[in-house]
Structure formats: C-alpha cells, structure tokens
Amino acid sequence: MGNRAVIAFKDEHREEDDCPAIYLHWNGSEYSVEAFLKAAKAFGIRGDDPSYCMARLTQVIGNTIGGTLSLGVGCYGDFGHPGDNGVYWIKNWEIVRRDNDYEDEYKSQNYQAWHEEVYHDTLKANKKHFDVGAKVQ
C-alpha cells in the first residue's frame, strides 16, 4: 500500500537504468510531483544537471514530508517496479515522459486544489532553506 512513484532524471549521457532517481512511497501522485517540481523551479534551483537536480529535489521533498521513511535515492534501475503512479521522467523541472500501468489516468475534480495545497505546503516547508525563499509566493 502507498502512493508510490519514481522520479527519474533524463540524462543523455547515461543508460536509463543508470539515471539518477528518487523513490516516493507516499506523495507520488501527479499533483504532488508537479507541485514539487514547480517549487524547485520557483526557488531557482538549477535544472540542467540530473545529479544536482536529484539532490536538491530530494531536499525539497524531504523538508516537505518530514520523517525518516518513504523517500529514497539511487539509480532508476535500482527501484524495480515503480508502483502505483509509475515513473515521471524529468528534464529541466518538466515531466517529459510518463511510464505507468494505466492507459488513462484518473484526475479528480479536486486535482488543481490538491496541487495548489501541496505547492504551498512545499514552499512553506522550504523557504528558510533557500536564499530566494522570501521572494517566492
């Protein structure tokens, strides 16, 4: 049980299995992942280096969800089946490909509200950790 996903970072210089990736046991829905990416971009975190992106996005997500479980890092090939929400392939803070087991993903009527809630929670949890935090709305 969970709301699992893998966020993998496209890197033209590596095989897919060797690309940096983040495992989420919870918060793997599209609205959460998009909110985390939007916050990383809002904080001005550089998006052009996959290893750097993985490190900083892990920080952003960890600061947001807290605790000591439910978040992992490694190479995409280390994670096996990605779980409920599949794989989000990221480049420059955008989802460029989505691999999942669902032909048509269900989007709740509350999708936008949930996205905004996660986004604002992410900003609040991270503002003190980034120099531009006070400028981000």
Short mmCIF file of C-alpha atoms in Angstrom, two decimals:
data_model
loop_
_atom_site.label_atom_id
_atom_site.label_comp_id
_atom_site.label_asym_id
_atom_site.label_seq_id
_atom_site.Cartn_x
_atom_site.Cartn_y
_atom_site.Cartn_z
CA MET A 1 0.00 0.00 0.00
CA GLY A 2 1.13 3.54 -0.68
CA ASN A 3 1.05 6.24 -3.32
CA ARG A 4 4.34 5.22 -4.87
CA ALA A 5 6.29 6.65 -7.77
CA VAL A 6 9.79 7.09 -9.11
CA ILE A 7 11.02 10.46 -10.33
CA ALA A 8 13.87 9.81 -12.78
CA PHE A 9 16.07 12.46 -14.35
CA LYS A 10 16.77 12.26 -18.08
CA ASP A 11 20.46 12.24 -18.89
CA GLU A 12 21.55 11.78 -22.50
CA HIS A 13 24.97 10.59 -21.29
CA ARG A 14 23.64 7.59 -19.32
CA GLU A 15 21.61 4.49 -19.93
CA GLU A 16 18.11 4.79 -18.42
CA ASP A 17 18.86 2.28 -15.65
CA ASP A 18 21.81 4.46 -14.57
CA CYS A 19 19.89 7.76 -14.43
CA PRO A 20 19.54 9.40 -11.01
CA ALA A 21 16.15 8.83 -9.43
CA ILE A 22 14.03 9.43 -6.34
CA TYR A 23 11.62 6.86 -4.90
CA LEU A 24 8.47 8.12 -3.18
CA HIS A 25 6.40 5.73 -1.11
CA TRP A 26 3.82 8.44 -0.44
CA ASN A 27 3.14 11.67 -2.35
CA GLY A 28 3.71 10.01 -5.73
CA SER A 29 0.57 11.34 -7.41
CA GLU A 30 0.94 13.65 -10.38
CA TYR A 31 -0.39 16.67 -8.49
CA SER A 32 2.26 16.22 -5.77
CA VAL A 33 5.14 15.59 -8.17
CA GLU A 34 4.17 18.60 -10.30
CA ALA A 35 3.96 20.74 -7.14
CA PHE A 36 7.45 19.63 -6.00
CA LEU A 37 8.87 20.45 -9.46
CA LYS A 38 7.11 23.82 -9.54
CA ALA A 39 8.56 24.70 -6.12
CA ALA A 40 12.08 23.66 -7.15
CA LYS A 41 11.79 25.92 -10.17
CA ALA A 42 10.36 28.78 -8.04
CA PHE A 43 13.34 28.53 -5.69
CA GLY A 44 15.67 28.94 -8.65
CA ILE A 45 17.25 25.52 -8.30
CA ARG A 46 19.34 24.72 -11.35
CA GLY A 47 17.55 22.17 -13.54
CA ASP A 48 20.17 21.19 -16.10
CA ASP A 49 22.28 18.67 -14.16
CA PRO A 50 20.46 15.40 -13.34
CA SER A 51 22.57 14.50 -10.28
CA TYR A 52 22.26 18.00 -8.84
CA CYS A 53 18.52 18.02 -9.57
CA MET A 54 18.07 14.72 -7.77
CA ALA A 55 19.93 16.01 -4.70
CA ARG A 56 18.05 19.29 -4.43
CA LEU A 57 14.62 17.85 -5.23
CA THR A 58 15.21 15.19 -2.58
CA GLN A 59 15.93 18.02 -0.13
CA VAL A 60 12.75 19.87 -1.14
CA ILE A 61 10.59 16.75 -0.83
CA GLY A 62 12.21 15.62 2.44
CA ASN A 63 11.73 19.05 4.00
CA THR A 64 8.09 18.92 2.94
CA ILE A 65 7.09 15.42 4.02
CA GLY A 66 9.41 15.14 7.04
CA GLY A 67 10.03 11.89 8.87
CA THR A 68 12.67 9.25 8.29
CA LEU A 69 10.94 6.94 5.81
CA SER A 70 9.14 6.99 2.46
CA LEU A 71 11.89 8.68 0.43
CA GLY A 72 14.86 7.09 -1.31
CA VAL A 73 17.53 7.93 -3.86
CA GLY A 74 19.51 5.85 -6.30
CA CYS A 75 19.65 4.95 -9.95
CA TYR A 76 16.42 4.28 -11.81
CA GLY A 77 17.36 0.63 -12.33
CA ASP A 78 17.67 0.11 -8.56
CA PHE A 79 13.97 0.56 -7.86
CA GLY A 80 12.30 -2.29 -9.73
CA HIS A 81 8.57 -1.82 -10.30
CA PRO A 82 7.80 1.86 -9.65
CA GLY A 83 4.43 1.26 -8.02
CA ASP A 84 1.07 2.96 -8.18
CA ASN A 85 1.96 6.08 -10.17
CA GLY A 86 4.76 4.78 -12.35
CA VAL A 87 7.77 6.79 -13.43
CA TYR A 88 7.99 10.51 -14.07
CA TRP A 89 10.91 11.32 -16.36
CA ILE A 90 12.13 14.86 -15.66
CA LYS A 91 14.28 17.33 -17.54
CA ASN A 92 14.67 20.99 -16.51
CA TRP A 93 11.88 20.62 -13.93
CA GLU A 94 9.34 19.45 -16.52
CA ILE A 95 7.78 16.00 -16.88
CA VAL A 96 8.96 14.92 -20.33
CA ARG A 97 7.71 11.34 -20.22
CA ARG A 98 5.46 9.26 -18.05
CA ASP A 99 5.64 5.48 -17.75
CA ASN A 100 2.80 3.86 -15.84
CA ASP A 101 0.48 0.88 -15.99
CA TYR A 102 -2.63 2.93 -16.65
CA GLU A 103 -3.88 3.80 -20.13
CA ASP A 104 -5.93 6.72 -18.87
CA GLU A 105 -5.07 8.22 -15.53
CA TYR A 106 -7.96 9.36 -13.41
CA LYS A 107 -7.82 13.04 -12.48
CA SER A 108 -10.10 14.07 -9.67
CA GLN A 109 -12.13 17.24 -9.84
CA ASN A 110 -10.03 18.31 -6.85
CA TYR A 111 -6.75 17.93 -8.78
CA GLN A 112 -5.97 21.66 -9.04
CA ALA A 113 -6.88 22.35 -5.41
CA TRP A 114 -4.69 19.46 -4.21
CA HIS A 115 -1.84 20.61 -6.46
CA GLU A 116 -2.03 24.14 -5.02
CA GLU A 117 -2.17 22.81 -1.45
CA VAL A 118 0.94 20.64 -1.92
CA TYR A 119 2.72 23.50 -3.72
CA HIS A 120 2.06 25.98 -0.90
CA ASP A 121 2.98 23.41 1.77
CA THR A 122 6.23 22.78 -0.14
CA LEU A 123 7.04 26.48 -0.32
CA LYS A 124 6.32 26.94 3.38
CA ALA A 125 8.48 23.97 4.40
CA ASN A 126 11.42 25.11 2.27
CA LYS A 127 11.56 28.92 2.25
CA LYS A 128 14.02 29.12 5.12
CA HIS A 129 16.42 26.75 3.29
CA PHE A 130 16.77 28.79 0.11
CA ASP A 131 18.07 32.36 -0.29
CA VAL A 132 15.22 33.30 -2.61
CA GLY A 133 12.66 31.89 -0.20
CA ALA A 134 11.41 35.26 0.98
CA LYS A 135 10.74 36.30 -2.64
CA VAL A 136 8.74 33.20 -3.58
CA GLN A 137 4.96 33.42 -3.45
#
